[in-house]
Structure formats: structure tokens, C-alpha cells
Amino acid sequence: MKSDTKKILIIGINGFIGSHLAAELLKRRRYEVYGLDLYDFRILHLLGKDGFFFTKGDIYKNWDLLEEYISHCDVVVPLAAIAQPKLYIQEPLQVFELDFEANLKIIQAVVKHNKFLLFPSTSEVYGKVRENYFNEDTTDIVVGPINEQRWIYSTIKQLLDRLIHAYGLKEGLRYCCFRPFNWIGSGLDSIKDAQNGTSRVVTSFISMLLMKEPVKIVGDGKQSRCFTDIKDGVDCLIRIIDNSDICDKQIINIGNPYIFLSVYELALKCIETFKKSPKIPEDIKEHATYKFVSREEFYGKGYDDIFYRKPSIEKAKTLLDWKPSISIEDSLEKCIDHLFHEWKDLNGNS
Ligand code: UGA
């Protein structure tokens, strides 16, 4: 490796975003990638690759090693977090401990060692805003009352964004906060998560179809999202890493405003793509259908939905010459493929 190779530390590297980001960075052969995670099942294919340094471990128990990694690397990407709405409601204190407390400790170590922080904020920060396009620097933030437990994640991330901003002003922290808008792709949750009701919507829908159950549309299905392929998202992240001077002290939305679907339209799209997939057996396809369920039935008490969510991506376009290019059909096909393999493994490869 050349001495000017950028060293990137990904904490939570076995997660959905971390594993895709690590694979793409290593593919481009211009980076050294350091990673820490409790698990390694999504990155097994990367172990042993040139320029990849991985430790299986815990942020708390392996803190000394983690701090050594932070002091050694140029860019720190802390991705260890709980990001499933059902868990915000079921396990709010765990969300606080991991998403807030553990990440704050990491942010403070990044400040101490004067490294560049690439921090995952979230589309959830905007909450219930009704503007046509959510803007990173001008849109107000609107969330619900305390008894709507869902908002704990949004407000934790918001406070971290504000702290990072303050560290930038007061201590010169170099950072970029990125806001993913419903990224989808292989490895976004598992079939087991879908069975527990904790997976995000695309995994949930496809898993139900594989299990010959109707997909469950929560509420009236009119709530909408912009679905963004993980490959487009990761491409933008690498542009930020390559242009960290330009992106310093910025918040950047990373989403696909051209793929704007209601949850009902998404259900129909999933069913259509599923039925067209050549790999799925006909006897599974013939059960593909949907039903409506109430919010409380699906999530329990404490859930509030977000009716509308669409990013402005003008900043990513201007600063990074980035825009998303992958179609929803291509993204869903990849998700179906991945979950079908997982489903076959669970069922003894039959
Ligand atoms: C997500 C999560 O909070 C985070 O992953 C992330 O920070 C952020 O938003 C994002 O990915 O941009 P949400 O968009 O509500 O929240 O994510 P999903 O759980 O995928 O739900 C999307 C919509 O589908 C919701 O209206 C939900 O009620 C609905 N849904 C979900 C169903 O109709 N059926 C299901 O089986 C699952």
C-alpha cells in the first residue's frame, strides 16, 4: 500500500451499510479499511483481502483497541446503531445506550485525535415535516410527543448532529453528517428479523412473499418514501471521503427523490417483481398478495408514522457531482435474490 493511501475505520462494519461500504472501498484499491464489529457474517468474503484489517469485538470491551484504530486512521465512520422502528418502541433504552452513549464516546475520541468524522445522521431527523423537498440547512425539524416512542431515534440522532456541529465550531472537528433516505439492498435485515417484525419494509415484504404470507401494509398504505439503492448510497459516501475538504462541516442528504412511492405502491411493485423473478418457484409465486393491518397491530403502542419523506439532493449534486441512477426494479431484484438464497439456507437448501 502507498503511504498516501487513505485509512478508513468503519465501526459496525458487518452491518448493512458498513459491509457494502467496505466491499466497495476495497474493490477500488485506493484505501486501507479497518473494521470492528461483534459479528462477521456479512464480510466473510472480505477477510484476508489486501488492505483489510478486521477485529471481532465490542465497542466497550475493546475500547483501547478501538481508540488505537481511531488514532491510526484518517476517516472514522461510526455505523454501529439500532435503526429499526419496531426496536425504537420495544427497546428505547438500548437505542439510547448504543446510538447515543456509545457513539458520543466515539465522536469525542475523533475530536481528541483530530480525525475526519463521517457520521450517519438519518432521514428520520426531519420527522413529520411537510415541505416538498427536505433541505439539510433550512428545513425545520418536527417530531411528535414523548409518548410516541418512535421519536427517540430521531431526537437522539438530532442531538448528535447538533453536538457534532458544536464540536466543529468550538474544537475544530472536521466532519460530514450524511442522511440516508430508505437505503435498500442485499443484507438490509434478515428473514428472521422479518419474522420478528423488526425488519424494514422491503425485507419485510419480500420475506412474507417467500413464506407464502400476504405482505402487511401498515395503515392505509398512503405514506410514502424515496427508496435508494445501497450502491448509489455507497458511491456518494466514497465521493465524500475523496472530497472531505469540500464536505467539511456539511450535512448531506443521500436519497433518491426520483423513486417516490407510497407503501401501497411499493407492495404492488414487490409483488410484480417477485412474480417475474425466474428463480422463485411457481408454487410460491401463486400465493403473492397483500393485506392491510393497523399500526397498533403491527408495531404496538408508541408508534407514529411519517406520512411523507423526500430529500433535496441539490447539495450532493453540487458538491460531489452525485445523483442516484439505480432503478427500483433493479434494487428489488437484488433484494429478492439475496433473500431467496437466505430462505433456501434456512430451509436446508431444498
Ligand atoms: C426508517 C428507519 O427509521 C431507519 O432505517 C432509517 O433511519 C430511516 O427510516 C431511513 O431508512 O431512511 P421508516 O422509513 O419508517 O424508518 O422504515 P420502514 O420500517 O422501512 O417503514 C417504511 C414504511 O413501511 C412505514 O410507513 C411502515 O409503517 C411501513 N411498513 C413497514 C409496512 O407497511 N409493512 C411492513 O411490513 C413494514
PDB file of N, CA and C in Angstrom, residues 7-15 17-23 25 32-37 52-55 66 69 73 75-80 241:
ATOM      1  N   LYS A   7      -6.802   5.871   5.125  1.00  0.00           N
ATOM      2  CA  LYS A   7      -7.178   4.789   6.041  1.00  0.00           C
ATOM      3  C   LYS A   7      -8.570   5.088   6.593  1.00  0.00           C
ATOM      4  N   ILE A   8      -9.471   4.142   6.369  1.00  0.00           N
ATOM      5  CA  ILE A   8     -10.869   4.353   6.761  1.00  0.00           C
ATOM      6  C   ILE A   8     -11.237   3.358   7.851  1.00  0.00           C
ATOM      7  N   LEU A   9     -11.740   3.867   8.966  1.00  0.00           N
ATOM      8  CA  LEU A   9     -12.217   2.990  10.047  1.00  0.00           C
ATOM      9  C   LEU A   9     -13.741   2.927  10.008  1.00  0.00           C
ATOM     10  N   ILE A  10     -14.271   1.704   9.896  1.00  0.00           N
ATOM     11  CA  ILE A  10     -15.731   1.528   9.901  1.00  0.00           C
ATOM     12  C   ILE A  10     -16.110   0.740  11.156  1.00  0.00           C
ATOM     13  N   ILE A  11     -16.836   1.413  12.045  1.00  0.00           N
ATOM     14  CA  ILE A  11     -17.268   0.758  13.289  1.00  0.00           C
ATOM     15  C   ILE A  11     -18.678   0.222  13.025  1.00  0.00           C
ATOM     16  N   GLY A  12     -18.867  -1.080  13.246  1.00  0.00           N
ATOM     17  CA  GLY A  12     -20.130  -1.714  12.836  1.00  0.00           C
ATOM     18  C   GLY A  12     -20.041  -2.127  11.379  1.00  0.00           C
ATOM     19  N   ILE A  13     -18.880  -2.654  11.005  1.00  0.00           N
ATOM     20  CA  ILE A  13     -18.597  -2.944   9.591  1.00  0.00           C
ATOM     21  C   ILE A  13     -19.410  -4.127   9.054  1.00  0.00           C
ATOM     22  N   ASN A  14     -19.947  -4.948   9.944  1.00  0.00           N
ATOM     23  CA  ASN A  14     -20.732  -6.101   9.480  1.00  0.00           C
ATOM     24  C   ASN A  14     -22.206  -5.725   9.211  1.00  0.00           C
ATOM     25  N   GLY A  15     -22.552  -4.484   9.446  1.00  0.00           N
ATOM     26  CA  GLY A  15     -23.941  -4.067   9.201  1.00  0.00           C
ATOM     27  C   GLY A  15     -24.214  -3.873   7.717  1.00  0.00           C
ATOM     28  N   ILE A  17     -24.917  -1.066   5.840  1.00  0.00           N
ATOM     29  CA  ILE A  17     -24.135  -0.031   5.134  1.00  0.00           C
ATOM     30  C   ILE A  17     -22.644  -0.341   5.234  1.00  0.00           C
ATOM     31  N   GLY A  18     -22.191  -0.735   6.423  1.00  0.00           N
ATOM     32  CA  GLY A  18     -20.758  -0.980   6.631  1.00  0.00           C
ATOM     33  C   GLY A  18     -20.197  -2.037   5.703  1.00  0.00           C
ATOM     34  N   SER A  19     -20.922  -3.128   5.545  1.00  0.00           N
ATOM     35  CA  SER A  19     -20.396  -4.230   4.715  1.00  0.00           C
ATOM     36  C   SER A  19     -20.340  -3.818   3.244  1.00  0.00           C
ATOM     37  N   HIS A  20     -21.340  -3.085   2.767  1.00  0.00           N
ATOM     38  CA  HIS A  20     -21.306  -2.620   1.370  1.00  0.00           C
ATOM     39  C   HIS A  20     -20.211  -1.571   1.162  1.00  0.00           C
ATOM     40  N   LEU A  21     -20.070  -0.668   2.138  1.00  0.00           N
ATOM     41  CA  LEU A  21     -19.047   0.377   2.005  1.00  0.00           C
ATOM     42  C   LEU A  21     -17.646  -0.246   1.990  1.00  0.00           C
ATOM     43  N   ALA A  22     -17.411  -1.200   2.906  1.00  0.00           N
ATOM     44  CA  ALA A  22     -16.088  -1.841   2.976  1.00  0.00           C
ATOM     45  C   ALA A  22     -15.774  -2.553   1.663  1.00  0.00           C
ATOM     46  N   ALA A  23     -16.744  -3.292   1.133  1.00  0.00           N
ATOM     47  CA  ALA A  23     -16.511  -4.053  -0.098  1.00  0.00           C
ATOM     48  C   ALA A  23     -16.157  -3.104  -1.248  1.00  0.00           C
ATOM     49  N   LEU A  25     -14.946   0.030  -1.064  1.00  0.00           N
ATOM     50  CA  LEU A  25     -13.649   0.686  -0.833  1.00  0.00           C
ATOM     51  C   LEU A  25     -12.504  -0.250  -1.220  1.00  0.00           C
ATOM     52  N   GLU A  32      -7.056   1.762   2.768  1.00  0.00           N
ATOM     53  CA  GLU A  32      -6.943   0.691   3.749  1.00  0.00           C
ATOM     54  C   GLU A  32      -8.224   0.750   4.574  1.00  0.00           C
ATOM     55  N   VAL A  33      -8.813  -0.399   4.838  1.00  0.00           N
ATOM     56  CA  VAL A  33     -10.078  -0.424   5.575  1.00  0.00           C
ATOM     57  C   VAL A  33      -9.876  -1.148   6.901  1.00  0.00           C
ATOM     58  N   TYR A  34     -10.228  -0.455   7.989  1.00  0.00           N
ATOM     59  CA  TYR A  34     -10.157  -1.040   9.326  1.00  0.00           C
ATOM     60  C   TYR A  34     -11.582  -1.224   9.823  1.00  0.00           C
ATOM     61  N   GLY A  35     -11.859  -2.323  10.490  1.00  0.00           N
ATOM     62  CA  GLY A  35     -13.230  -2.554  10.920  1.00  0.00           C
ATOM     63  C   GLY A  35     -13.314  -3.224  12.271  1.00  0.00           C
ATOM     64  N   LEU A  36     -14.389  -2.874  12.995  1.00  0.00           N
ATOM     65  CA  LEU A  36     -14.695  -3.543  14.262  1.00  0.00           C
ATOM     66  C   LEU A  36     -16.170  -3.904  14.235  1.00  0.00           C
ATOM     67  N   ASP A  37     -16.483  -5.102  14.663  1.00  0.00           N
ATOM     68  CA  ASP A  37     -17.896  -5.495  14.776  1.00  0.00           C
ATOM     69  C   ASP A  37     -17.987  -6.715  15.687  1.00  0.00           C
ATOM     70  N   PHE A  52      -7.177  -4.953   4.272  1.00  0.00           N
ATOM     71  CA  PHE A  52      -8.334  -5.065   5.154  1.00  0.00           C
ATOM     72  C   PHE A  52      -7.910  -5.559   6.532  1.00  0.00           C
ATOM     73  N   PHE A  53      -8.260  -4.829   7.558  1.00  0.00           N
ATOM     74  CA  PHE A  53      -7.864  -5.161   8.928  1.00  0.00           C
ATOM     75  C   PHE A  53      -9.124  -5.188   9.789  1.00  0.00           C
ATOM     76  N   PHE A  54      -9.491  -6.378  10.250  1.00  0.00           N
ATOM     77  CA  PHE A  54     -10.755  -6.523  10.968  1.00  0.00           C
ATOM     78  C   PHE A  54     -10.545  -7.113  12.353  1.00  0.00           C
ATOM     79  N   THR A  55     -11.244  -6.568  13.321  1.00  0.00           N
ATOM     80  CA  THR A  55     -11.250  -7.170  14.663  1.00  0.00           C
ATOM     81  C   THR A  55     -12.684  -7.438  15.072  1.00  0.00           C
ATOM     82  N   LEU A  66     -10.021   0.069  19.876  1.00  0.00           N
ATOM     83  CA  LEU A  66     -10.794   0.972  19.022  1.00  0.00           C
ATOM     84  C   LEU A  66     -10.155   2.357  18.999  1.00  0.00           C
ATOM     85  N   TYR A  69      -7.210   2.284  16.767  1.00  0.00           N
ATOM     86  CA  TYR A  69      -7.669   2.349  15.369  1.00  0.00           C
ATOM     87  C   TYR A  69      -8.004   3.803  14.997  1.00  0.00           C
ATOM     88  N   CYS A  73      -6.246   6.006  11.911  1.00  0.00           N
ATOM     89  CA  CYS A  73      -6.957   6.192  10.633  1.00  0.00           C
ATOM     90  C   CYS A  73      -7.166   7.676  10.304  1.00  0.00           C
ATOM     91  N   VAL A  75     -10.140   8.683   8.431  1.00  0.00           N
ATOM     92  CA  VAL A  75     -11.588   8.922   8.412  1.00  0.00           C
ATOM     93  C   VAL A  75     -12.254   7.883   9.311  1.00  0.00           C
ATOM     94  N   VAL A  76     -13.173   8.336  10.166  1.00  0.00           N
ATOM     95  CA  VAL A  76     -13.887   7.397  11.050  1.00  0.00           C
ATOM     96  C   VAL A  76     -15.378   7.424  10.684  1.00  0.00           C
ATOM     97  N   VAL A  77     -15.932   6.209  10.450  1.00  0.00           N
ATOM     98  CA  VAL A  77     -17.350   6.084  10.068  1.00  0.00           C
ATOM     99  C   VAL A  77     -18.040   5.206  11.125  1.00  0.00           C
ATOM    100  N   PRO A  78     -18.700   5.816  12.114  1.00  0.00           N
ATOM    101  CA  PRO A  78     -19.301   5.002  13.193  1.00  0.00           C
ATOM    102  C   PRO A  78     -20.713   4.552  12.813  1.00  0.00           C
ATOM    103  N   LEU A  79     -20.838   3.306  12.402  1.00  0.00           N
ATOM    104  CA  LEU A  79     -22.118   2.817  11.883  1.00  0.00           C
ATOM    105  C   LEU A  79     -22.842   1.859  12.833  1.00  0.00           C
ATOM    106  N   ALA A  80     -22.281   1.639  14.029  1.00  0.00           N
ATOM    107  CA  ALA A  80     -22.957   0.710  14.945  1.00  0.00           C
ATOM    108  C   ALA A  80     -24.162   1.417  15.562  1.00  0.00           C
ATOM    109  N   ILE A 241     -15.703  10.857   1.086  1.00  0.00           N
ATOM    110  CA  ILE A 241     -14.377  10.508   1.615  1.00  0.00           C
ATOM    111  C   ILE A 241     -13.278  11.117   0.731  1.00  0.00           C
TER     112      ILE A 241
END
